[in-house]
PDB file of C-alpha atoms in Angstrom:
ATOM      1  CA  UNK A   1     -28.500   5.371  11.299  1.00 51.00           C
ATOM      2  CA  UNK A   2     -31.861   3.779  10.548  1.00 61.00           C
ATOM      3  CA  UNK A   3     -32.365   5.776   7.360  1.00 67.00           C
ATOM      4  CA  UNK A   4     -29.041   4.628   5.872  1.00 66.00           C
ATOM      5  CA  UNK A   5     -29.248   0.973   6.824  1.00 71.00           C
ATOM      6  CA  UNK A   6     -25.748   1.200   8.351  1.00 69.00           C
ATOM      7  CA  UNK A   7     -25.387  -0.709  11.602  1.00 74.00           C
ATOM      8  CA  UNK A   8     -24.250   1.064  14.741  1.00 73.00           C
ATOM      9  CA  UNK A   9     -20.487   0.833  15.111  1.00 81.00           C
ATOM     10  CA  UNK A  10     -19.921   0.740  11.335  1.00 82.00           C
ATOM     11  CA  UNK A  11     -19.393   4.366  10.372  1.00 85.00           C
ATOM     12  CA  UNK A  12     -16.289   5.216  12.393  1.00 86.00           C
ATOM     13  CA  UNK A  13     -14.358   2.066  11.438  1.00 89.00           C
ATOM     14  CA  UNK A  14     -15.131   2.912   7.785  1.00 90.00           C
ATOM     15  CA  UNK A  15     -13.953   6.504   8.260  1.00 91.00           C
ATOM     16  CA  UNK A  16     -10.744   5.275   9.920  1.00 90.00           C
ATOM     17  CA  UNK A  17     -10.104   2.886   7.027  1.00 92.00           C
ATOM     18  CA  UNK A  18     -10.757   5.657   4.512  1.00 94.00           C
ATOM     19  CA  UNK A  19      -8.377   7.903   6.451  1.00 93.00           C
ATOM     20  CA  UNK A  20      -5.685   5.197   6.329  1.00 93.00           C
ATOM     21  CA  UNK A  21      -6.197   5.031   2.542  1.00 95.00           C
ATOM     22  CA  UNK A  22      -5.897   8.850   2.241  1.00 96.00           C
ATOM     23  CA  UNK A  23      -9.485   9.147   0.985  1.00 96.00           C
ATOM     24  CA  UNK A  24     -10.532  11.411   3.867  1.00 97.00           C
ATOM     25  CA  UNK A  25      -8.681  13.618   6.298  1.00 96.00           C
ATOM     26  CA  UNK A  26      -9.810  14.227   9.854  1.00 92.00           C
ATOM     27  CA  UNK A  27      -9.301  17.094  12.238  1.00 93.00           C
ATOM     28  CA  UNK A  28     -10.467  17.813  15.741  1.00 92.00           C
ATOM     29  CA  UNK A  29     -12.796  20.781  16.119  1.00 92.00           C
ATOM     30  CA  UNK A  30     -13.225  22.634  19.379  1.00 91.00           C
ATOM     31  CA  UNK A  31     -16.704  22.454  20.895  1.00 89.00           C
ATOM     32  CA  UNK A  32     -19.118  25.198  19.911  1.00 86.00           C
ATOM     33  CA  UNK A  33     -20.596  25.310  23.415  1.00 89.00           C
ATOM     34  CA  UNK A  34     -18.747  25.006  26.732  1.00 91.00           C
ATOM     35  CA  UNK A  35     -19.051  21.570  28.286  1.00 92.00           C
ATOM     36  CA  UNK A  36     -19.551  19.808  24.952  1.00 92.00           C
ATOM     37  CA  UNK A  37     -16.938  17.355  23.659  1.00 91.00           C
ATOM     38  CA  UNK A  38     -14.588  18.151  20.787  1.00 91.00           C
ATOM     39  CA  UNK A  39     -15.638  16.693  17.425  1.00 89.00           C
ATOM     40  CA  UNK A  40     -13.818  14.924  14.664  1.00 87.00           C
ATOM     41  CA  UNK A  41     -14.582  16.538  11.295  1.00 92.00           C
ATOM     42  CA  UNK A  42     -13.944  14.533   8.137  1.00 94.00           C
ATOM     43  CA  UNK A  43     -13.329  15.896   4.642  1.00 95.00           C
ATOM     44  CA  UNK A  44     -12.696  14.143   1.343  1.00 96.00           C
ATOM     45  CA  UNK A  45      -9.163  14.474   0.010  1.00 97.00           C
ATOM     46  CA  UNK A  46      -8.555  15.061  -3.701  1.00 97.00           C
ATOM     47  CA  UNK A  47      -8.069  11.294  -4.060  1.00 97.00           C
ATOM     48  CA  UNK A  48     -11.308  10.598  -2.182  1.00 96.00           C
ATOM     49  CA  UNK A  49     -13.205  13.106  -4.294  1.00 96.00           C
ATOM     50  CA  UNK A  50     -11.874  11.555  -7.504  1.00 95.00           C
ATOM     51  CA  UNK A  51     -12.939   8.093  -6.314  1.00 94.00           C
ATOM     52  CA  UNK A  52     -16.393   9.370  -5.314  1.00 92.00           C
ATOM     53  CA  UNK A  53     -16.830  10.908  -8.759  1.00 92.00           C
ATOM     54  CA  UNK A  54     -15.771   7.656 -10.455  1.00 92.00           C
ATOM     55  CA  UNK A  55     -18.264   5.664  -8.389  1.00 90.00           C
ATOM     56  CA  UNK A  56     -21.044   8.175  -9.055  1.00 87.00           C
ATOM     57  CA  UNK A  57     -20.402   8.112 -12.798  1.00 86.00           C
ATOM     58  CA  UNK A  58     -20.307   4.320 -12.870  1.00 87.00           C
ATOM     59  CA  UNK A  59     -23.571   3.970 -10.937  1.00 79.00           C
ATOM     60  CA  UNK A  60     -26.687   3.233 -12.966  1.00 69.00           C
ATOM     61  CA  UNK A  61     -29.078   6.123 -12.189  1.00 68.00           C
ATOM     62  CA  UNK A  62     -32.078   3.807 -12.723  1.00 66.00           C
ATOM     63  CA  UNK A  63     -30.836   1.203 -10.227  1.00 64.00           C
ATOM     64  CA  UNK A  64     -33.254   1.618  -7.312  1.00 55.00           C
ATOM     65  CA  UNK A  65     -30.912  -0.380  -5.017  1.00 61.00           C
ATOM     66  CA  UNK A  66     -28.298   2.366  -5.379  1.00 55.00           C
ATOM     67  CA  UNK A  67     -30.658   5.000  -3.988  1.00 53.00           C
ATOM     68  CA  UNK A  68     -31.186   5.629  -0.266  1.00 54.00           C
ATOM     69  CA  UNK A  69     -34.402   4.220   1.172  1.00 49.00           C
TER      70      UNK A  69
END
């Protein structure tokens, strides 16, 4: 998480909140290898995709603070 600047313990609470707001949907995926845990896979809903597009269009492409470090 160092490259994003997101603190540990931040991502999953955000995903849960986005799921509650119907911006993402989650599903459990079986492990690819025996002995590995199942995984939660997240996907944008149509509402989440529309919001992401609105945010991307509203972002100033020259704003260096909006770009990943």
